[in-house]
Structure formats: C-alpha cells, structure tokens
Coordinates of C-alpha atoms in Angstrom, one line a residue:
X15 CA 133.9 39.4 0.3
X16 CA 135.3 41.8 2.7
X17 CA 138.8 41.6 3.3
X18 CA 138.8 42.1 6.9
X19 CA 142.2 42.3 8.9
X20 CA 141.2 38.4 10.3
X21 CA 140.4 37.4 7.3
X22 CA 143.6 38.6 6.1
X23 CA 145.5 36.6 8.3
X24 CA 143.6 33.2 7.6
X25 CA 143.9 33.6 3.7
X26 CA 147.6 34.1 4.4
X27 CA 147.9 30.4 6.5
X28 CA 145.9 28.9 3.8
X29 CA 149.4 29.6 1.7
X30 CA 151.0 27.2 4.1
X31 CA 148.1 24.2 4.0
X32 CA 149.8 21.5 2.5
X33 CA 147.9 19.5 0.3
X34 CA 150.3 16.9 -0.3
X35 CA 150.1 16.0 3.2
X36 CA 146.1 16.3 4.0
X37 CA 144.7 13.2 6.2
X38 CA 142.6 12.4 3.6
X39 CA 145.1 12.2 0.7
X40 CA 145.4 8.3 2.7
X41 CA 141.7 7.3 2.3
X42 CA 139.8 5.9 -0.1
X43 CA 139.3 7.7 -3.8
X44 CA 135.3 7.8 -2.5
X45 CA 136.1 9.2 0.3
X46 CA 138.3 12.4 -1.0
X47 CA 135.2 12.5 -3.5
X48 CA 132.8 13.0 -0.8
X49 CA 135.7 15.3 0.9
X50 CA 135.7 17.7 -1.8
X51 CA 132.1 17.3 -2.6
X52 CA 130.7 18.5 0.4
X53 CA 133.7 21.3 0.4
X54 CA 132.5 22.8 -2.6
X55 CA 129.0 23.6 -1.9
X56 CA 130.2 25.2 1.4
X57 CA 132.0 27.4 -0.5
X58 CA 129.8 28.2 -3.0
X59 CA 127.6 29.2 -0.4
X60 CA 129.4 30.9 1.6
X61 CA 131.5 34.4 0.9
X62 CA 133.7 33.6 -1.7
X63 CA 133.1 34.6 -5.5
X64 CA 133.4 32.1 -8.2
X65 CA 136.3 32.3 -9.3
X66 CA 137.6 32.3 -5.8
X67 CA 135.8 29.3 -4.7
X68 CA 137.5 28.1 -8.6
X69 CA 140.8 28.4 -7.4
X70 CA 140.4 26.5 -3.9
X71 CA 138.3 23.6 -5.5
X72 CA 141.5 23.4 -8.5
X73 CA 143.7 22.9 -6.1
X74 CA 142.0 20.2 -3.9
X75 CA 140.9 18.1 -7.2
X76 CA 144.8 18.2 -8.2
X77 CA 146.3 17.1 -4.5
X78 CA 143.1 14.3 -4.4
X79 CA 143.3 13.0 -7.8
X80 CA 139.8 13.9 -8.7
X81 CA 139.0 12.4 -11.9
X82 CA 138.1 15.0 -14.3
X83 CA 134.7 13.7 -15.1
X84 CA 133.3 13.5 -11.4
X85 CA 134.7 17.2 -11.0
X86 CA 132.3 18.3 -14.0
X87 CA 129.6 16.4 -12.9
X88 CA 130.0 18.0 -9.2
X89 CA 130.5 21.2 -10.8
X90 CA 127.1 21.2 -12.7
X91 CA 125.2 20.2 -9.4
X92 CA 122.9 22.7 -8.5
X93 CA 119.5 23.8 -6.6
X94 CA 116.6 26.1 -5.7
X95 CA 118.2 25.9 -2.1
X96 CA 120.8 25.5 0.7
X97 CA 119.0 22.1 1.6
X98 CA 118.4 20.8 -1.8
X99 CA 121.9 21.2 -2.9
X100 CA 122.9 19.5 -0.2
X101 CA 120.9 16.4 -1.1
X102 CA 122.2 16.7 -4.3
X103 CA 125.5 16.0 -2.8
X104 CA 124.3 13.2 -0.9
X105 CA 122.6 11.3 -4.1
X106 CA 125.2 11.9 -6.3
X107 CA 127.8 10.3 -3.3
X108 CA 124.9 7.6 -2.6
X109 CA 125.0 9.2 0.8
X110 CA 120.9 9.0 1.6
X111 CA 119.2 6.8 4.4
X112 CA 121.6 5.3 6.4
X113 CA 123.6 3.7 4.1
X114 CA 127.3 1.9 5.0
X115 CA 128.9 4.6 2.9
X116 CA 127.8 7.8 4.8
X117 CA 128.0 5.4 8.8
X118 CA 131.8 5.0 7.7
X119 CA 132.2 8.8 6.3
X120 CA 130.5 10.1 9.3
X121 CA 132.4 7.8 12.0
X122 CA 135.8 8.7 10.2
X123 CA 138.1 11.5 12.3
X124 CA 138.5 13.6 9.0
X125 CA 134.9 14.1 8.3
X126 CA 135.4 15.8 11.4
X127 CA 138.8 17.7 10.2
X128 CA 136.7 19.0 6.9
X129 CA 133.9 20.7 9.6
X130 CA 136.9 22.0 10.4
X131 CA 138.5 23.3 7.3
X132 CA 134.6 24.3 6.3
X133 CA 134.6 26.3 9.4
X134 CA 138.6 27.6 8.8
X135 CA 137.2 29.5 5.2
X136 CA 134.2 30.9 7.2
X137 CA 135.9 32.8 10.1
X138 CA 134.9 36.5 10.3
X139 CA 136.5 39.6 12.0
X140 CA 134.8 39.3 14.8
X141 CA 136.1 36.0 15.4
X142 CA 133.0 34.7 15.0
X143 CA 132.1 31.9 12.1
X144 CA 129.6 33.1 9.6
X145 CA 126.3 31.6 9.2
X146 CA 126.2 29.2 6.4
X147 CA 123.3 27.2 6.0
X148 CA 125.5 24.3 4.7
X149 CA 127.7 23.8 7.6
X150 CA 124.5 23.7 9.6
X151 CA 123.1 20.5 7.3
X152 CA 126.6 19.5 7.3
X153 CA 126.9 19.3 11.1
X154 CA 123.6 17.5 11.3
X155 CA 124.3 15.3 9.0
X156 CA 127.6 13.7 10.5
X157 CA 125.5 14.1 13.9
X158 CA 128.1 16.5 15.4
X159 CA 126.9 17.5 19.3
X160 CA 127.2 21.1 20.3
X161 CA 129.9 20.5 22.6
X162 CA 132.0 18.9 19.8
X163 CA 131.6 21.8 17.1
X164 CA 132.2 24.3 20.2
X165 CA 135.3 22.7 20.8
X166 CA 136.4 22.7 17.3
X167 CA 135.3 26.2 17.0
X168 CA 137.5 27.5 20.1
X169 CA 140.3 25.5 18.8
X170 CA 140.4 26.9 15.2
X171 CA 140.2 30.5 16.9
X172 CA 143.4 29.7 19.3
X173 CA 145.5 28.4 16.2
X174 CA 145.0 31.6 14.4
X175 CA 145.7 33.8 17.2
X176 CA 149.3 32.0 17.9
X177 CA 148.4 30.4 20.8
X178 CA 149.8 27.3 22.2
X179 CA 147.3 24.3 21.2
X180 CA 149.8 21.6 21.8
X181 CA 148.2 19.8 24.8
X182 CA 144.9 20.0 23.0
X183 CA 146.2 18.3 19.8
X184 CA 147.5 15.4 22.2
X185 CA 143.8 14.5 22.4
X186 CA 142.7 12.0 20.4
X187 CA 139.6 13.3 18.9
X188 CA 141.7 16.5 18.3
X189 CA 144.9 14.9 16.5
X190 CA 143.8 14.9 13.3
X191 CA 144.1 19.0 13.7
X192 CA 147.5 18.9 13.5
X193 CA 147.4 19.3 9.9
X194 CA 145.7 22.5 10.3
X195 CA 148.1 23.9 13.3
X196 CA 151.1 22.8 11.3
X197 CA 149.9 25.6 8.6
X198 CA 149.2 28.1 11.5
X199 CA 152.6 27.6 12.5
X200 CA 154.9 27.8 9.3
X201 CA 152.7 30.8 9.2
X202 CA 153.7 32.2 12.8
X203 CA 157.8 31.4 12.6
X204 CA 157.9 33.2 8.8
X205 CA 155.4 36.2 10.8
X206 CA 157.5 36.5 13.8
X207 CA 160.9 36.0 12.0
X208 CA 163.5 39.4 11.1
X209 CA 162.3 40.7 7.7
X210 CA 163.8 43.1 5.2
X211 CA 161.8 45.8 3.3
X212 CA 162.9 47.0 -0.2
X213 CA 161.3 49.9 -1.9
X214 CA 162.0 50.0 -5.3
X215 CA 160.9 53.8 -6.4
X216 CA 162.3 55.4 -10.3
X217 CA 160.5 57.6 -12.7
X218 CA 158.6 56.3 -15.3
X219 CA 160.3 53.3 -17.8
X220 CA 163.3 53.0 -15.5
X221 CA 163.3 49.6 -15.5
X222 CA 161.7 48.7 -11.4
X223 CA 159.7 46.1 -12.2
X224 CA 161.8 44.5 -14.3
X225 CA 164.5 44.8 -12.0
X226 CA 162.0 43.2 -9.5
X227 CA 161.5 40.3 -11.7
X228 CA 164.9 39.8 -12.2
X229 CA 165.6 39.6 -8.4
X230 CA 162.7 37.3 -7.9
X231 CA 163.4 35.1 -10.9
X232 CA 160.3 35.3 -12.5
X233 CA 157.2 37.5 -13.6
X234 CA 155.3 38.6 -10.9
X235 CA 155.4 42.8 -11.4
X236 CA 153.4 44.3 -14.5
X237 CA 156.7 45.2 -16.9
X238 CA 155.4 46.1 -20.3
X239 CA 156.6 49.8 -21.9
X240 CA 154.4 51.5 -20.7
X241 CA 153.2 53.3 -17.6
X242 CA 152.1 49.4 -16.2
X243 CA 152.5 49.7 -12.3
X244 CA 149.3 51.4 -11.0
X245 CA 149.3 50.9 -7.3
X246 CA 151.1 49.5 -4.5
X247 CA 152.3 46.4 -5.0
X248 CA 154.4 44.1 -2.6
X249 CA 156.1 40.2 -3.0
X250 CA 157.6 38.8 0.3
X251 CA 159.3 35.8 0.2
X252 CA 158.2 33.5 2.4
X253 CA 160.9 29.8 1.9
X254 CA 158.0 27.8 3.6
X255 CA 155.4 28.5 2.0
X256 CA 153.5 25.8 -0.1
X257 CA 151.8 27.9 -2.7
X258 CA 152.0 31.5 -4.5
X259 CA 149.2 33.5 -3.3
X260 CA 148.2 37.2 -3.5
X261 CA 145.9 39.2 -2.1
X262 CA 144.1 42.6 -3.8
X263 CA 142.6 45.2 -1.1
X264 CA 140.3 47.8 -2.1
X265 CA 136.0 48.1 -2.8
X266 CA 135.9 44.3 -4.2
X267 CA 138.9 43.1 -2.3
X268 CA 140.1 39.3 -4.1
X269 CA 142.4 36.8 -3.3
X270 CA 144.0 33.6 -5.5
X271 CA 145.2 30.2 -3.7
X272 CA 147.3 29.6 -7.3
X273 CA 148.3 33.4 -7.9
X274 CA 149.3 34.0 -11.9
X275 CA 150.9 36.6 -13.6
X276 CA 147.4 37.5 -15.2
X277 CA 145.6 37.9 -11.9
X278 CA 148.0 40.1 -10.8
X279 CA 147.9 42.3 -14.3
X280 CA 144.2 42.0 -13.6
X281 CA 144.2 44.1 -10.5
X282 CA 147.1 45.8 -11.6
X283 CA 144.7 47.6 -14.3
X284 CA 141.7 47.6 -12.0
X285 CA 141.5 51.3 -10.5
X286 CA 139.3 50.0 -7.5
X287 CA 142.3 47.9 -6.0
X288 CA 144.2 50.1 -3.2
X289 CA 146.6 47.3 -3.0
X290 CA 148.2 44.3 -3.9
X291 CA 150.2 41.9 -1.3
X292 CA 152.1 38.6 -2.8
X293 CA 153.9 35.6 -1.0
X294 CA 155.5 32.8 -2.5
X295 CA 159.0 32.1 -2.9
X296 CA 162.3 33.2 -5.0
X297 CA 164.0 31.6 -7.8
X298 CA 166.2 28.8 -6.7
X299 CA 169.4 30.7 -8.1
X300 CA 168.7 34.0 -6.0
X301 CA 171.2 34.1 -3.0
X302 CA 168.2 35.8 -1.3
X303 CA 165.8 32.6 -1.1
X304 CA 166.7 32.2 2.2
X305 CA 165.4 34.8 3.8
X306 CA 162.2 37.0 4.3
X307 CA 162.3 39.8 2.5
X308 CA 159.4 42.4 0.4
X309 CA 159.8 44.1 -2.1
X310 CA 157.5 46.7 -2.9
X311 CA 157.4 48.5 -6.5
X312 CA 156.0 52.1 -6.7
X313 CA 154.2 53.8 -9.5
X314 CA 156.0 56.2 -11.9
X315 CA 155.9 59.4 -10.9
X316 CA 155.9 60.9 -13.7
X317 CA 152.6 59.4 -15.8
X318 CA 151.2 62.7 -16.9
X319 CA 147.8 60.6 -17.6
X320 CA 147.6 59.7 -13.8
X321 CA 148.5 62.0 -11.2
X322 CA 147.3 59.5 -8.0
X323 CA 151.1 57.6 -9.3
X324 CA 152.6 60.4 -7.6
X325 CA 150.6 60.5 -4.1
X326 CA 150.7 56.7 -3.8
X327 CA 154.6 56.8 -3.6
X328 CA 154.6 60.1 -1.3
X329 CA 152.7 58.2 0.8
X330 CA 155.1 55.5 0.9
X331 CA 157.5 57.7 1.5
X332 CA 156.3 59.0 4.4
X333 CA 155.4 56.3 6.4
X334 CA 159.4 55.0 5.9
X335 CA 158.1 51.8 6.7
X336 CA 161.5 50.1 4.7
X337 CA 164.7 49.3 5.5
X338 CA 166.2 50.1 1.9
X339 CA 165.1 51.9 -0.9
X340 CA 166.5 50.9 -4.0
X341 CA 165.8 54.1 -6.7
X342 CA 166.9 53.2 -10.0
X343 CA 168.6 55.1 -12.7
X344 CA 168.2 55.2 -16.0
X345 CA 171.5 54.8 -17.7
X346 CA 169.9 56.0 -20.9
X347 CA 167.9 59.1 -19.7
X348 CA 170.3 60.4 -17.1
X349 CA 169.0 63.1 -14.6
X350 CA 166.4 64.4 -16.3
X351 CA 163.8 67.2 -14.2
X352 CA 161.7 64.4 -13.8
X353 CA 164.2 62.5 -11.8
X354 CA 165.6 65.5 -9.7
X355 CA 162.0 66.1 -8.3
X356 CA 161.3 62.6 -7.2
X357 CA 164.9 62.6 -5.8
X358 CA 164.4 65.5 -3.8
X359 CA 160.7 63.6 -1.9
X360 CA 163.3 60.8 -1.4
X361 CA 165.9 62.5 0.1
X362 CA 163.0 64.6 2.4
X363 CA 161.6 62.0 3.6
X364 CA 164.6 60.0 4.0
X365 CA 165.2 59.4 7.5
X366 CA 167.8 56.5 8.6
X367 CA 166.6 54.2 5.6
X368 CA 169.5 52.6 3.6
X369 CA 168.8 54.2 0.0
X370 CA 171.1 51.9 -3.4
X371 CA 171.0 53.5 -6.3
X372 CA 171.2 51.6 -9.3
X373 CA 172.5 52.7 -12.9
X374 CA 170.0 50.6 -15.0
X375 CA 170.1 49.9 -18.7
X376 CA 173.7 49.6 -18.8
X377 CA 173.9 46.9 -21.8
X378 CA 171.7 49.4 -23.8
X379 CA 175.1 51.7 -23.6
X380 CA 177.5 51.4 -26.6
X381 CA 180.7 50.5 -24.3
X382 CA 182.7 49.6 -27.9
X383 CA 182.1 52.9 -28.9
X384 CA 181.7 56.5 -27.8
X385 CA 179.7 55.3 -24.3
X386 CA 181.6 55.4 -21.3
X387 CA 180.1 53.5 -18.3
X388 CA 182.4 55.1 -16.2
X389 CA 181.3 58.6 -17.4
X390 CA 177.9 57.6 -16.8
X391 CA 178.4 56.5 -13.3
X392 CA 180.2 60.0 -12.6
X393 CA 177.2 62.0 -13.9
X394 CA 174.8 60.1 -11.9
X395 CA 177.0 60.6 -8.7
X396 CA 177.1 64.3 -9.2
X397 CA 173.6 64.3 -10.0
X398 CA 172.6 62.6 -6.7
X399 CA 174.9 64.3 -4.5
X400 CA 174.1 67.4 -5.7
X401 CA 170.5 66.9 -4.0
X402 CA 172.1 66.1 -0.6
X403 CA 173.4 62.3 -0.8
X404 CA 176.6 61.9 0.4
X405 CA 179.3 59.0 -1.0
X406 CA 176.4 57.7 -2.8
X407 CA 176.5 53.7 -3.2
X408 CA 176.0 53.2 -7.5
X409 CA 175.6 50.2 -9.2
X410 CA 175.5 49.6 -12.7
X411 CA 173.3 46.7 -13.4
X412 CA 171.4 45.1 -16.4
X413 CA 167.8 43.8 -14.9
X414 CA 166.6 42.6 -18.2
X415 CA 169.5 40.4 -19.0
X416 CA 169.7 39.1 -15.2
X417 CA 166.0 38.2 -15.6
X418 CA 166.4 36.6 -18.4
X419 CA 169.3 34.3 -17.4
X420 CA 167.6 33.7 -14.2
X421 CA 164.7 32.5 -16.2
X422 CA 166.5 29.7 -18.4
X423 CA 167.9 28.7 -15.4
X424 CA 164.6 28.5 -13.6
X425 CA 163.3 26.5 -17.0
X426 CA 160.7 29.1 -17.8
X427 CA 159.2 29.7 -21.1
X428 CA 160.7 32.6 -23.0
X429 CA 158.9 34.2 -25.6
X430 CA 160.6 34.2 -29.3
X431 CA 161.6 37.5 -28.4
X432 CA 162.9 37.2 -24.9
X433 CA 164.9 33.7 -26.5
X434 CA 166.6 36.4 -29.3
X435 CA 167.0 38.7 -26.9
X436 CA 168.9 36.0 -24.5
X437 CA 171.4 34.8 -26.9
X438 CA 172.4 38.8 -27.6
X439 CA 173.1 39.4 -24.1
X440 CA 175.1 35.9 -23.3
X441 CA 177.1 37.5 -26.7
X442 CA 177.4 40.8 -24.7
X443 CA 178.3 39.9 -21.6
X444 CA 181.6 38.2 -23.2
X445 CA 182.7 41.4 -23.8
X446 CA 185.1 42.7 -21.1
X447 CA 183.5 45.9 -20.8
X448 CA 180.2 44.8 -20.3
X449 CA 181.0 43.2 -17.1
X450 CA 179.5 45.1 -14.3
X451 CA 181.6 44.4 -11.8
X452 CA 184.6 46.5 -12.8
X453 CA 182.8 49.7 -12.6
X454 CA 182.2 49.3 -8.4
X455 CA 184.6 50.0 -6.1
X456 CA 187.1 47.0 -5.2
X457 CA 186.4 48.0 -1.2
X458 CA 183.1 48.0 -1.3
X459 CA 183.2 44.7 -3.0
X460 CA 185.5 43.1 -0.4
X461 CA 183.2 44.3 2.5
X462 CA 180.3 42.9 1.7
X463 CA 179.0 39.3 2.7
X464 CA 179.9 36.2 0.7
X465 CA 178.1 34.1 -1.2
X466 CA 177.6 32.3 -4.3
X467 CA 175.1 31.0 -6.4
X468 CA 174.3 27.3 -6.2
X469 CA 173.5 25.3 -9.2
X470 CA 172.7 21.9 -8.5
X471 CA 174.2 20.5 -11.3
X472 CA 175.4 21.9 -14.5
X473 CA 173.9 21.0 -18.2
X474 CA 173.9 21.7 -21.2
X475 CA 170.1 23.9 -21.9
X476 CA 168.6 25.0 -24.8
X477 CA 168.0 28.3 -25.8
X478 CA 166.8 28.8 -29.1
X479 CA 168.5 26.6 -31.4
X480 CA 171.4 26.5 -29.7
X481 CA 172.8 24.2 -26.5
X482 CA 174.4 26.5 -23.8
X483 CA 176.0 25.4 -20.6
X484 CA 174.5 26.3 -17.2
X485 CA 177.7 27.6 -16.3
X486 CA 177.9 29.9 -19.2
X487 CA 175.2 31.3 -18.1
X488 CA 175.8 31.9 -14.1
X489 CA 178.8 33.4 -15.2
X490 CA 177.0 35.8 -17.9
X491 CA 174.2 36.9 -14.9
X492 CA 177.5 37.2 -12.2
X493 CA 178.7 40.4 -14.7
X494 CA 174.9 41.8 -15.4
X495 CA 175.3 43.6 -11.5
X496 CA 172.7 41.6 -9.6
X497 CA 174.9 40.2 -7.9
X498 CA 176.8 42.8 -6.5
X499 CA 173.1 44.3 -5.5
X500 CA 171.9 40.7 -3.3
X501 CA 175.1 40.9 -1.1
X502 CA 174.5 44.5 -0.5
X503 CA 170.9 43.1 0.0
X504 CA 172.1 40.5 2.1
X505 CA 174.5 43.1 4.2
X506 CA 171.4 44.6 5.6
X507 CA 169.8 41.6 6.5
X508 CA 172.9 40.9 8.3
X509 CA 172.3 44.2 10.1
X510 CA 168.5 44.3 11.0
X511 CA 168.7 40.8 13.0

C-alpha cells in the first residue's frame, strides 16, 4: 500500500471515527453482521495487507458486538473471485434473490453510509477512488444510481479537504454523513490548532526514550539498554482523538487502527521504515494532556554499529522544524567526547529554538554519600557553556522513576521488575536529598506557569505486596523533576499561541 500524502491524511481521520457512536451500532445485530460482512471483503480486496485489514475488522467486531463465532466463520469465507466472494457474503447473510432481508438492508440510509465508508478506505492521491471490483458488485447490489454514488463521491472528497459540507449534510439522504464529517472535523480543529514540537536528542543510553515514556505515561518509544531507537520517531498528542494509531513510512509503508507497543518495536527494528508518526493521547496525570504537542525521539549518535543514527539526527537538526529541544544528560557519564560533538551540531544548527537540558539518572547518584547533585549540575553547566550556551536552563530529573509512578497511576501492568524497582524509588524519594526540586533555581521556579496534577480521587493501590496511597505517590513523581520540566513545557506553549 503506498502511503501517499492523501492517504496520509484519511488514515489520520480514521483515528477520530468513533465507533461507539456509528449509525449502525442502533440497528439490528443482523444488520451490523451484514455491515461488517460486506466491509471486510472490501478490504480484503482492496489495498490493505492483512494484518491491516486485521486491525480495522477487530475494531468494528468489538464496537458491533460481533459474536466470536460469526467473525470466524466470515473470516474463513473465501473464493476463486471478486464476484464469487461476494455471493459468498450474500448466502452466508441469506442475502440471495430478493429476499425481505437484503429489500430492508438495501432501502436502509446506512447501507448507503458503508458505500461510503467502503469508498472513505479506497481514496487515492489523486483524489480519485480506486477500482475495486467489490464496491462495484456492492453498488449494484443496493441498486445505487450514478448520480447517487457521484454525489457521495464529491462529498467524501470535500470533507477531507476541510471544506464546508454543512448545507449538504442538511439533506436528508445525506444526514446520515455526519458521522463521517464529525471525524473530518475533530481532525481539522486538532490540524489547525497551535502545536508544540519537542526534540528529544542525547547520546547513546541517556535515558530519551525513557524520558519520553515517562512524559507520555506509558510505553510507546523502544527503551531497552541498548542502542533501540533506529529512526525518526514522533507521538503528538491529539485530546480528541478516539483511538492510538501510528503510521510507518518508508518502501512497505504500514499503518495500525489499535497501535501497540510491539508494532511500533516492529518498525522500530525494520531498516526499510524512514519513519514513524503516532497520535493518541497522554496519561491522564500529565499536565500536558491538554494540549497538542510532538515529541520526537532521535537516534544515538553515537552507535558505532550504525552510522545513518547520526545523519538522521543532523537532518533533524537542520530542518529546526521544533520549538524546543530537550538534550538530556547523563548524570552518570558526564561530558564525555561523545557528548561534546553532538553538542556542538546542536548548538550550530541552533537558531532561535528553545533548547532544556536535562541532568538524567539523578536517583542512580549516591546523594547519602560521596555524590553531590549539586556538583553534578555545576559540571554539566560548565560543560555546556563552554560550547557556546549561555545561562543554560538544567534540570535534574529521574525519567525512570517518573514513568514508573505515572504508570501505577495510570493502572498499567508492571513487570516483577519494574514493581521492585517502584517500591525502591517511592523509598528514595523520601529522602530529602533526592528531591529534585531543590537543586533548580527558586526564580526560575516562581516564573513559570501553574499547575498541578489532578487525581480524581485518592486510593489506596497495590504495588507489589504492599497497599500505597495515590497521594504517596503524586508526591514521590512531584520530586523525580518532571514536573518542573511540563511547566517549562507548558511556558512555551504559552508563548507560541
């Protein structure tokens, strides 16, 4: 399937569709059988692959209650050809002759809304609709004149160019469209709307994409230790937006409806993909959630087994297509030569971008002992300055601990690992000197916007075998440094509406 700009744009309103609130979630169960039925042999012959065609058919047999056992048997229905798969359909619905059943499917407005939807997932660069010999038996079958299907056709074509349709969808042979158009236009407002654009860039095992994981809330960027991020790879938040998707560019571009952290570990490892874009929405405790921003992680720089890590994030670089650039800092590892190279493409290529630095891995420093955050922090300002950054902005932050917090409060799963790993820090983070807060300046602190992080209600969660308080825990991630990094965040959304 070619990933054309168009087609692009149409997978990205399909992340708005909202299945919850289809016409035909109202009719009949035989009727959303017959919806989906016909659906899925469209799509299977048309451009998708199967596992594409997969994840679109999964998500309709969840929203219409598709018993498991009529999904199986329309799954094993098959053919020599276009025409006798579609009769297949039409037996199996006990659709042939002119039976009651397939007068009252073809009379009903959203027989008319799936040619629509059919013709939606077909849509080509050109703007014109592919040729797909099931739509054609479709079309003929629910005795659809030209004029009709034109008119559908032109009015698909004006939704996902922006245009205004509203007089159009006052018609009643056209209303049942608005479920379509109300997609296109969550799509348009979060499109059109002031957006912030975060490049996350470090050396390699800094700690980016956990640090990107933490700010989202959960795992969408490829942590592991090891050289993991491979290529470009962006997340926008989009607070509209009814379902994760992603899309991976590059020679067999793919695309998920129900986007998983596998998929995107998949591509991530898969030297053919160029580039991987994800929307789908922040954890409910971030203060960001609001608001449309990307982030976009970087590969290492310095992967001696992959040299193309490096050009991807000059490129980057050069086009200063972001608003901030977060580079991240090592706390353990400070300026090494790898780190004074990258610094130095940063600081060339630079221009009027707002560039964070953040001291990472603090909670791995010894802060009872011989460590001394505040040493730390002074060696990293020296070494940044010394390559041209003046009054560097340095925050010492723990990603893995904020992500992990972030997760229990978000109820995800944490490995036996991640759950020894959690009780540690909360243990940590009692400490006084762990809190990350103290080490930023007080003035800095005071100038930047408020806000706070909203729990619904407090309780008592388990972690491990123990029973910790909700509140325990916002107040462990409020000293980990994330905070102090959103409302810097959220400063320059402030600025660039």
């Amino acid at each position: 399937m070619k990933l054309s700009p168009l087609s692009y744009k149409v997978e990205r309103i399909n992340g708005f569709l909202n299945l919850e609130k289809h016409p035909a979630t109202r009719q009949s169960y035989e009727f959303k059988l017959a919806y989906i039925s016909f659906l899925s042999i469209t799509l299977q012959a048309g451009a998708r692959n199967e596992e594409q065609v997969n994840d679109v058919l999964s998500t309709y047999k969840r929203h219409f209650s598709i018993k498991d056992s009529d999904y199986n048997q329309l799954q094993n229905i098959g053919g020599e050809g276009e025409e006798e798969l579609f009769n297949s359909v039409l037996t199996l619905l006990g659709y042939c002759g002119d039976s009651l059943k397939s007068r009252k499917f073809k009379k009903s407005i959203c027989s008319k809304l799936l040619l629509g939807e059919m013709l939606f997932f077909e849509l080509n660069d050109a703007y014109k609709f592919n040729f797909n010999p099931i739509l054609r038996l479709y079309i003929d079958f629910c005795e659809v004149p030209q004029a009709k299907e034109t008119e559908i056709k032109s009015l698909l074509i004006k939704m996902i160019a922006g245009a205004d349709v509203k007089g159009l969808l006052k018609l009643k042979r056209l209303e049942v469209f608005k479920y379509l158009q109300n997609a296109a236009n969550a799509y348009w407002v979060q499109e059109q709307a002031d957006s912030v654009h975060v490049t996350v860039i470090a050396t390699m095992s800094s700690g980016k994409s956990t640090l990107l994981n933490a700010l989202i809330g959960k795992k969408v960027f490829p942590s592991e230790n090891k050289a993991c991020t491979s290529t470009y790879l962006k997340f926008t938040n989009r607070p509209e937006l009814v379902r994760e998707i992603g899309l991976a560019a590059g020679n067999y571009p793919d695309f998920r409806w129900n986007l998983t952290y596998e998929d995107i570990a998949r591509w991530n490892g898969d030297s053919s993909i160029e580039r991987i874009e994800i929307e789908g929405k922040m954890n409910s405790v971030s203060m960001l959630k609001r608001h449309n921003v990307s982030f976009i992680d970087t590969p290492g720089t310095n992967n001696s087994r992959n040299r193309e890590h490096e050009a991807v994030t000059k490129r980057i670089l050069e086009q200063k297509n972001s608003d901030v650039i977060l580079y991240v800092l090592n706390a353990t590892n400070l300026a090494p030569d790898d780190d004074k190279i990258l610094l130095q493409q940063v600081v060339k290529h630079l221009g009027d971008q707002q560039i964070i630095f953040l001291l990472n891995k603090a909670d791995q420093l010894d802060l009872e002992a011989d460590d001394n955050l505040t040493e730390s922090l002074a060696v990293a300002r020296s070494h940044v300055m010394e390559l041209g950054i003046v009054s560097p902005v340095i925050v010492p932050i723990s990603s893995y601990a904020a992500g992990l917090f972030r997760n229990i409060l978000g109820n995800s799963l944490l490995t036996k690992r991640e759950t020894r790993d959690a009780l540690s820090l909360l243990e940590l983070f009692r400490i006084p000197q762990y809190d990350m807060n103290r080490y930023v300046d007080r003035s800095l602190i005071q100038s930047l916007p408020q806000s706070a992080v909203h729990v619904r209600s407090h309780r008592m969660i388990q972690v491990g075998n123990k029973f910790i308080s909700s509140r325990e825990i916002v107040e462990a991630m409020k000293k980990t440094g994330i905070h102090i990094l959103e409302r810097l965040l959220l400063q320059e959304i402030k600025y660039t509406r």
